[in-house]
PDB file of C-alpha atoms in Angstrom:
ATOM      1  CA  GLN A1125     -58.638 -91.729   2.763  1.00  0.00           C
ATOM      2  CA  VAL A1126     -55.688 -90.264   5.483  1.00  0.00           C
ATOM      3  CA  ASN A1127     -55.792 -93.587   7.280  1.00  0.00           C
ATOM      4  CA  GLU A1128     -55.638 -95.676   4.033  1.00  0.00           C
ATOM      5  CA  THR A1129     -52.689 -94.091   3.130  1.00  0.00           C
ATOM      6  CA  ALA A1130     -50.892 -94.367   6.756  1.00  0.00           C
ATOM      7  CA  ALA A1131     -51.987 -97.987   5.776  1.00  0.00           C
ATOM      8  CA  ARG A1132     -51.065 -98.089   2.865  1.00  0.00           C
ATOM      9  CA  GLU A1133     -47.329 -95.931   3.099  1.00  0.00           C
ATOM     10  CA  GLY A1134     -46.353 -97.356   6.398  1.00  0.00           C
ATOM     11  CA  ARG A1135     -46.238 -94.024   8.219  1.00  0.00           C
ATOM     12  CA  ARG A1136     -48.018 -91.051   8.855  1.00  0.00           C
ATOM     13  CA  PRO A1137     -49.651 -88.733   5.947  1.00  0.00           C
ATOM     14  CA  ILE A1138     -49.026 -84.766   7.539  1.00  0.00           C
ATOM     15  CA  VAL A1139     -52.640 -82.462   7.626  1.00  0.00           C
ATOM     16  CA  ILE A1140     -52.520 -79.069   7.530  1.00  0.00           C
ATOM     17  CA  SER A1141     -56.234 -78.336   9.027  1.00  0.00           C
ATOM     18  CA  SER A1142     -57.929 -74.593   8.136  1.00  0.00           C
ATOM     19  CA  ILE A1143     -61.901 -76.270   9.565  1.00  0.00           C
ATOM     20  CA  VAL A1144     -63.268 -74.214  10.960  1.00  0.00           C
ATOM     21  CA  ASP A1145     -66.031 -76.696  13.019  1.00  0.00           C
ATOM     22  CA  GLU A1146     -65.051 -77.781  15.948  1.00  0.00           C
ATOM     23  CA  ALA A1147     -66.468 -80.895  15.298  1.00  0.00           C
ATOM     24  CA  MET A1148     -65.136 -81.928  12.999  1.00  0.00           C
ATOM     25  CA  SER A1149     -61.613 -80.792  13.514  1.00  0.00           C
ATOM     26  CA  ALA A1150     -61.723 -82.994  16.971  1.00  0.00           C
ATOM     27  CA  THR A1151     -62.740 -85.707  14.870  1.00  0.00           C
ATOM     28  CA  ILE A1152     -59.621 -85.275  12.727  1.00  0.00           C
ATOM     29  CA  ARG A1153     -57.033 -84.704  15.379  1.00  0.00           C
ATOM     30  CA  ARG A1154     -58.475 -87.867  17.186  1.00  0.00           C
ATOM     31  CA  ASP A1155     -59.046 -90.542  14.169  1.00  0.00           C
ATOM     32  CA  ALA A1156     -56.865 -89.721  11.648  1.00  0.00           C
ATOM     33  CA  GLN A1157     -54.045 -91.148  11.614  1.00  0.00           C
ATOM     34  CA  ALA A1158     -51.676 -88.649  10.744  1.00  0.00           C
ATOM     35  CA  GLN A1159     -49.409 -85.406  12.240  1.00  0.00           C
ATOM     36  CA  THR A1160     -52.870 -82.653  11.687  1.00  0.00           C
ATOM     37  CA  LEU A1161     -52.048 -79.466  12.275  1.00  0.00           C
ATOM     38  CA  ASP A1162     -54.719 -77.357  13.028  1.00  0.00           C
ATOM     39  CA  LEU A1163     -53.723 -74.007  11.951  1.00  0.00           C
ATOM     40  CA  PHE A1164     -57.006 -73.088  13.731  1.00  0.00           C
ATOM     41  CA  GLN A1165     -55.308 -73.981  16.929  1.00  0.00           C
ATOM     42  CA  THR A1166     -52.357 -72.388  16.644  1.00  0.00           C
ATOM     43  CA  PHE A1167     -53.752 -68.606  15.640  1.00  0.00           C
ATOM     44  CA  ILE A1168     -56.784 -68.094  16.329  1.00  0.00           C
ATOM     45  CA  GLN A1169     -56.971 -69.949  20.157  1.00  0.00           C
ATOM     46  CA  PRO A1170     -53.965 -66.862  21.351  1.00  0.00           C
ATOM     47  CA  LEU A1171     -55.809 -64.200  20.153  1.00  0.00           C
ATOM     48  CA  GLU A1172     -59.220 -64.878  21.723  1.00  0.00           C
ATOM     49  CA  ALA A1173     -56.972 -65.254  24.885  1.00  0.00           C
ATOM     50  CA  GLU A1174     -55.304 -61.984  23.798  1.00  0.00           C
ATOM     51  CA  LEU A1175     -58.014 -60.109  22.708  1.00  0.00           C
ATOM     52  CA  GLY A1176     -60.421 -61.682  25.572  1.00  0.00           C
ATOM     53  CA  ALA A1177     -63.058 -62.147  22.138  1.00  0.00           C
ATOM     54  CA  LYS A1178     -64.088 -65.550  20.687  1.00  0.00           C
ATOM     55  CA  SER A1179     -63.713 -65.806  17.254  1.00  0.00           C
ATOM     56  CA  SER A1180     -67.633 -66.674  14.924  1.00  0.00           C
ATOM     57  CA  HIS A1181     -65.648 -70.093  13.623  1.00  0.00           C
ATOM     58  CA  THR A1182     -68.366 -69.122  10.632  1.00  0.00           C
ATOM     59  CA  ALA A1183     -67.175 -71.040   7.798  1.00  0.00           C
ATOM     60  CA  GLY A1184     -66.796 -69.628   4.145  1.00  0.00           C
ATOM     61  CA  ARG A1185     -66.621 -66.070   5.186  1.00  0.00           C
ATOM     62  CA  THR A1186     -63.994 -65.455   2.567  1.00  0.00           C
ATOM     63  CA  HIS A1187     -66.415 -66.447  -0.320  1.00  0.00           C
ATOM     64  CA  GLY A1188     -68.871 -64.692   0.869  1.00  0.00           C
ATOM     65  CA  MET A1189     -70.765 -61.221  -0.305  1.00  0.00           C
ATOM     66  CA  ALA A1190     -70.415 -58.963   2.457  1.00  0.00           C
ATOM     67  CA  ASN A1191     -69.619 -56.646   0.027  1.00  0.00           C
ATOM     68  CA  SER A1192     -71.613 -57.101  -2.965  1.00  0.00           C
ATOM     69  CA  HIS A1193     -70.064 -53.664  -4.132  1.00  0.00           C
ATOM     70  CA  GLU A1194     -66.423 -55.041  -4.081  1.00  0.00           C
ATOM     71  CA  TYR A1195     -67.546 -58.485  -4.518  1.00  0.00           C
ATOM     72  CA  PHE A1196     -69.492 -57.842  -8.358  1.00  0.00           C
ATOM     73  CA  ALA A1197     -66.465 -55.354  -8.110  1.00  0.00           C
ATOM     74  CA  ARG A1198     -64.085 -58.354  -8.539  1.00  0.00           C
ATOM     75  CA  MET A1199     -66.108 -60.758 -10.265  1.00  0.00           C
ATOM     76  CA  GLU A1200     -66.910 -58.077 -13.578  1.00  0.00           C
ATOM     77  CA  ALA A1201     -62.545 -57.292 -13.591  1.00  0.00           C
ATOM     78  CA  ILE A1202     -62.345 -61.485 -13.340  1.00  0.00           C
ATOM     79  CA  ASN A1203     -65.027 -61.283 -16.365  1.00  0.00           C
ATOM     80  CA  PHE A1204     -63.129 -59.340 -18.309  1.00  0.00           C
ATOM     81  CA  ALA A1205     -59.098 -60.238 -17.928  1.00  0.00           C
ATOM     82  CA  GLN A1206     -60.014 -63.465 -18.804  1.00  0.00           C
ATOM     83  CA  SER A1207     -61.881 -62.529 -21.898  1.00  0.00           C
ATOM     84  CA  HIS A1208     -59.653 -60.847 -22.633  1.00  0.00           C
ATOM     85  CA  ASP A1209     -56.440 -62.497 -22.460  1.00  0.00           C
ATOM     86  CA  ASP A1210     -53.712 -62.737 -24.693  1.00  0.00           C
ATOM     87  CA  GLY A1211     -55.342 -60.700 -27.824  1.00  0.00           C
ATOM     88  CA  ALA A1212     -58.461 -63.396 -27.134  1.00  0.00           C
ATOM     89  CA  ALA A1213     -60.914 -60.099 -27.739  1.00  0.00           C
ATOM     90  CA  THR A1214     -61.311 -56.689 -28.532  1.00  0.00           C
ATOM     91  CA  ARG A1215     -65.152 -55.931 -28.027  1.00  0.00           C
ATOM     92  CA  ASP A1216     -65.147 -53.747 -25.379  1.00  0.00           C
ATOM     93  CA  LEU A1217     -61.192 -52.752 -24.846  1.00  0.00           C
ATOM     94  CA  ASP A1218     -62.643 -49.568 -24.545  1.00  0.00           C
ATOM     95  CA  LYS A1219     -63.904 -50.582 -20.946  1.00  0.00           C
ATOM     96  CA  ALA A1220     -60.418 -51.597 -20.059  1.00  0.00           C
ATOM     97  CA  GLN A1221     -58.459 -49.439 -17.514  1.00  0.00           C
ATOM     98  CA  VAL A1222     -55.247 -50.501 -18.286  1.00  0.00           C
ATOM     99  CA  ILE A1223     -54.377 -52.837 -21.186  1.00  0.00           C
ATOM    100  CA  PHE A1224     -50.965 -55.004 -20.971  1.00  0.00           C
ATOM    101  CA  VAL A1225     -48.093 -54.969 -24.578  1.00  0.00           C
ATOM    102  CA  GLY A1226     -45.253 -57.403 -24.393  1.00  0.00           C
ATOM    103  CA  VAL A1227     -43.617 -60.236 -26.127  1.00  0.00           C
ATOM    104  CA  SER A1228     -45.069 -64.089 -24.631  1.00  0.00           C
ATOM    105  CA  ARG A1229     -44.552 -64.802 -21.499  1.00  0.00           C
ATOM    106  CA  CYS A1230     -43.308 -61.786 -19.859  1.00  0.00           C
ATOM    107  CA  GLY A1231     -45.886 -61.944 -17.476  1.00  0.00           C
ATOM    108  CA  LYS A1232     -49.059 -60.142 -18.457  1.00  0.00           C
ATOM    109  CA  THR A1233     -51.642 -62.935 -17.970  1.00  0.00           C
ATOM    110  CA  PRO A1234     -50.785 -62.876 -13.708  1.00  0.00           C
ATOM    111  CA  THR A1235     -50.545 -59.325 -14.081  1.00  0.00           C
ATOM    112  CA  THR A1236     -53.849 -58.909 -14.954  1.00  0.00           C
ATOM    113  CA  LEU A1237     -55.757 -61.257 -13.725  1.00  0.00           C
ATOM    114  CA  TYR A1238     -54.058 -60.796 -10.424  1.00  0.00           C
ATOM    115  CA  LEU A1239     -54.970 -56.931 -11.121  1.00  0.00           C
ATOM    116  CA  ALA A1240     -58.795 -58.177 -11.155  1.00  0.00           C
ATOM    117  CA  LEU A1241     -58.371 -60.743  -8.628  1.00  0.00           C
ATOM    118  CA  GLN A1242     -56.900 -57.772  -6.150  1.00  0.00           C
ATOM    119  CA  PHE A1243     -58.540 -55.038  -6.455  1.00  0.00           C
ATOM    120  CA  GLY A1244     -60.826 -55.163  -9.700  1.00  0.00           C
ATOM    121  CA  ILE A1245     -58.962 -53.223 -12.345  1.00  0.00           C
ATOM    122  CA  ARG A1246     -60.171 -54.289 -15.559  1.00  0.00           C
ATOM    123  CA  ALA A1247     -57.294 -55.047 -17.522  1.00  0.00           C
ATOM    124  CA  ALA A1248     -57.005 -56.366 -20.770  1.00  0.00           C
ATOM    125  CA  ASN A1249     -53.835 -57.692 -22.558  1.00  0.00           C
ATOM    126  CA  PHE A1250     -52.488 -58.124 -26.420  1.00  0.00           C
ATOM    127  CA  PRO A1251     -49.263 -59.736 -27.181  1.00  0.00           C
ATOM    128  CA  LEU A1252     -46.496 -58.539 -29.479  1.00  0.00           C
ATOM    129  CA  THR A1253     -45.757 -60.522 -32.204  1.00  0.00           C
ATOM    130  CA  PRO A1254     -42.309 -60.934 -34.628  1.00  0.00           C
ATOM    131  CA  ASP A1255     -45.417 -59.992 -37.479  1.00  0.00           C
ATOM    132  CA  ASP A1256     -45.679 -56.552 -35.078  1.00  0.00           C
ATOM    133  CA  PHE A1257     -42.182 -55.883 -35.523  1.00  0.00           C
ATOM    134  CA  ALA A1258     -42.005 -55.877 -38.712  1.00  0.00           C
ATOM    135  CA  ASP A1259     -44.961 -53.631 -39.428  1.00  0.00           C
ATOM    136  CA  HIS A1260     -43.319 -51.840 -36.979  1.00  0.00           C
ATOM    137  CA  ARG A1261     -45.885 -50.564 -35.482  1.00  0.00           C
ATOM    138  CA  LEU A1262     -47.868 -51.544 -32.607  1.00  0.00           C
ATOM    139  CA  PRO A1263     -51.173 -53.817 -33.138  1.00  0.00           C
ATOM    140  CA  ALA A1264     -54.218 -52.793 -34.959  1.00  0.00           C
ATOM    141  CA  SER A1265     -56.834 -53.623 -32.135  1.00  0.00           C
ATOM    142  CA  VAL A1266     -54.747 -51.469 -29.833  1.00  0.00           C
ATOM    143  CA  LEU A1267     -54.400 -48.096 -31.795  1.00  0.00           C
ATOM    144  CA  PRO A1268     -57.189 -46.180 -30.441  1.00  0.00           C
ATOM    145  CA  TYR A1269     -57.103 -47.136 -26.760  1.00  0.00           C
ATOM    146  CA  ARG A1270     -52.530 -46.217 -26.900  1.00  0.00           C
ATOM    147  CA  ASP A1271     -53.235 -44.194 -23.800  1.00  0.00           C
ATOM    148  CA  LYS A1272     -54.338 -46.785 -21.831  1.00  0.00           C
ATOM    149  CA  LEU A1273     -51.480 -48.683 -23.201  1.00  0.00           C
ATOM    150  CA  PHE A1274     -48.568 -50.394 -19.990  1.00  0.00           C
ATOM    151  CA  GLY A1275     -45.725 -51.892 -21.151  1.00  0.00           C
ATOM    152  CA  LEU A1276     -44.086 -55.206 -19.853  1.00  0.00           C
ATOM    153  CA  SER A1277     -40.096 -55.966 -19.974  1.00  0.00           C
ATOM    154  CA  ILE A1278     -37.871 -59.190 -19.336  1.00  0.00           C
ATOM    155  CA  GLN A1279     -34.022 -60.422 -19.494  1.00  0.00           C
ATOM    156  CA  ALA A1280     -34.134 -62.230 -23.041  1.00  0.00           C
ATOM    157  CA  GLU A1281     -31.794 -64.969 -20.709  1.00  0.00           C
ATOM    158  CA  ARG A1282     -34.938 -65.271 -18.256  1.00  0.00           C
ATOM    159  CA  LEU A1283     -37.261 -65.457 -21.549  1.00  0.00           C
ATOM    160  CA  ARG A1284     -35.958 -68.217 -22.734  1.00  0.00           C
ATOM    161  CA  GLU A1285     -35.636 -70.204 -19.265  1.00  0.00           C
ATOM    162  CA  ILE A1286     -39.852 -69.868 -18.752  1.00  0.00           C
ATOM    163  CA  ARG A1287     -40.240 -70.435 -22.996  1.00  0.00           C
ATOM    164  CA  GLU A1288     -37.918 -73.700 -22.854  1.00  0.00           C
ATOM    165  CA  GLU A1289     -40.248 -75.216 -20.077  1.00  0.00           C
ATOM    166  CA  ARG A1290     -43.840 -74.606 -21.785  1.00  0.00           C
ATOM    167  CA  ARG A1291     -41.609 -75.032 -25.643  1.00  0.00           C
ATOM    168  CA  PRO A1292     -38.550 -77.171 -24.904  1.00  0.00           C
ATOM    169  CA  GLY A1293     -35.982 -77.389 -28.483  1.00  0.00           C
ATOM    170  CA  SER A1294     -38.201 -74.721 -30.190  1.00  0.00           C
ATOM    171  CA  LYS A1295     -37.068 -71.615 -32.168  1.00  0.00           C
ATOM    172  CA  TYR A1296     -40.185 -70.449 -30.469  1.00  0.00           C
ATOM    173  CA  ALA A1297     -37.564 -70.363 -26.973  1.00  0.00           C
ATOM    174  CA  SER A1298     -34.523 -70.446 -28.417  1.00  0.00           C
ATOM    175  CA  LEU A1299     -32.486 -67.384 -26.927  1.00  0.00           C
ATOM    176  CA  ASP A1300     -31.567 -65.190 -30.023  1.00  0.00           C
ATOM    177  CA  ASN A1301     -35.521 -65.605 -31.026  1.00  0.00           C
ATOM    178  CA  CYS A1302     -35.560 -64.310 -27.306  1.00  0.00           C
ATOM    179  CA  ARG A1303     -33.419 -61.861 -27.746  1.00  0.00           C
ATOM    180  CA  TYR A1304     -34.134 -60.441 -31.133  1.00  0.00           C
ATOM    181  CA  GLU A1305     -37.949 -59.606 -29.825  1.00  0.00           C
ATOM    182  CA  VAL A1306     -37.274 -58.463 -26.033  1.00  0.00           C
ATOM    183  CA  ARG A1307     -34.985 -56.381 -28.264  1.00  0.00           C
ATOM    184  CA  GLU A1308     -38.093 -54.941 -30.936  1.00  0.00           C
ATOM    185  CA  ALA A1309     -40.254 -54.588 -28.276  1.00  0.00           C
ATOM    186  CA  ASP A1310     -38.680 -52.680 -25.965  1.00  0.00           C
ATOM    187  CA  ALA A1311     -37.633 -50.327 -28.689  1.00  0.00           C
ATOM    188  CA  MET A1312     -41.021 -50.122 -30.153  1.00  0.00           C
ATOM    189  CA  MET A1313     -42.407 -49.496 -26.474  1.00  0.00           C
ATOM    190  CA  VAL A1314     -39.877 -46.489 -25.878  1.00  0.00           C
ATOM    191  CA  ARG A1315     -41.068 -45.294 -30.004  1.00  0.00           C
ATOM    192  CA  GLU A1316     -44.608 -45.118 -29.441  1.00  0.00           C
ATOM    193  CA  ARG A1317     -43.482 -43.694 -26.179  1.00  0.00           C
ATOM    194  CA  ILE A1318     -45.185 -46.804 -23.692  1.00  0.00           C
ATOM    195  CA  PRO A1319     -44.637 -46.685 -20.090  1.00  0.00           C
ATOM    196  CA  MET A1320     -42.862 -49.633 -19.150  1.00  0.00           C
ATOM    197  CA  LEU A1321     -41.649 -52.142 -16.704  1.00  0.00           C
ATOM    198  CA  ASP A1322     -39.132 -54.610 -16.364  1.00  0.00           C
ATOM    199  CA  THR A1323     -40.596 -58.057 -14.615  1.00  0.00           C
ATOM    200  CA  THR A1324     -37.434 -60.068 -14.745  1.00  0.00           C
ATOM    201  CA  THR A1325     -36.836 -60.042 -11.302  1.00  0.00           C
ATOM    202  CA  LYS A1326     -40.139 -58.885  -9.415  1.00  0.00           C
ATOM    203  CA  SER A1327     -42.505 -60.576  -7.579  1.00  0.00           C
ATOM    204  CA  ILE A1328     -46.562 -60.825  -9.348  1.00  0.00           C
ATOM    205  CA  GLU A1329     -47.498 -58.219  -5.824  1.00  0.00           C
ATOM    206  CA  GLU A1330     -44.676 -55.682  -6.563  1.00  0.00           C
ATOM    207  CA  ILE A1331     -45.489 -55.735 -10.542  1.00  0.00           C
ATOM    208  CA  ALA A1332     -49.220 -55.016  -9.725  1.00  0.00           C
ATOM    209  CA  THR A1333     -48.278 -51.822  -7.232  1.00  0.00           C
ATOM    210  CA  THR A1334     -45.716 -50.591  -9.500  1.00  0.00           C
ATOM    211  CA  ILE A1335     -48.173 -50.305 -12.142  1.00  0.00           C
ATOM    212  CA  LEU A1336     -50.873 -48.883  -9.949  1.00  0.00           C
ATOM    213  CA  HIS A1337     -49.452 -46.390  -9.185  1.00  0.00           C
ATOM    214  CA  ARG A1338     -47.740 -45.708 -11.837  1.00  0.00           C
ATOM    215  CA  ALA A1339     -50.206 -46.203 -14.204  1.00  0.00           C
ATOM    216  CA  LYS A1340     -53.023 -43.938 -11.787  1.00  0.00           C
ATOM    217  CA  LEU A1341     -55.770 -46.846 -11.934  1.00  0.00           C
ATOM    218  CA  GLU A1342     -58.448 -46.096  -9.854  1.00  0.00           C
ATOM    219  CA  ARG A1343     -58.995 -49.297  -7.412  1.00  0.00           C
ATOM    220  CA  LYS A1344     -62.274 -50.377  -7.488  1.00  0.00           C
ATOM    221  CA  ILE A1345     -61.656 -52.806  -4.137  1.00  0.00           C
ATOM    222  CA  TYR A1346     -59.756 -51.675  -0.791  1.00  0.00           C
TER     223      TYR A1346
END
């Protein structure tokens, strides 16, 4: 496929390789009509020379089960996050370590999945909608778990940009609607004394790490 691409486009493709098998890697470097950048040649060989140790060159180690406890904690947390994404299910919410609330597209889902994948934390998320703002109260499904709630907020201008990519020209993405939803959601979280974090200028890693410490969540993966 690499050589076919080179012939079709009249120039060499760039191949970035992380293949562990040395024989296969050598075949690519020798036979591929491409500019090949081998990550293992670049990093592993100098480390071997510096440390006086030989890499095992074992494929698939990052997906292995060397630590079965961490593996199953991660899988359980990911399954939990997917099952309880965006209020899709309310069953077993008592098993959640944290439940994120906030307006649509404020970062609830990526934060939930990141905490599950990196730390094995069972996280759920629930959207705050205009119906909740009209009722001036939290969704009934999350009321029994008030002590597990953590709010995510975002600046209306940034929210409009994100929603515009999803539903261009819609009322959902309009700046006035975004301002209304953010204002009402923030007011509700303040009124209900729910800890809150502004996600506007923060990376997903920073958001997750901050919540990890502020909510005093017990990590399952270290």
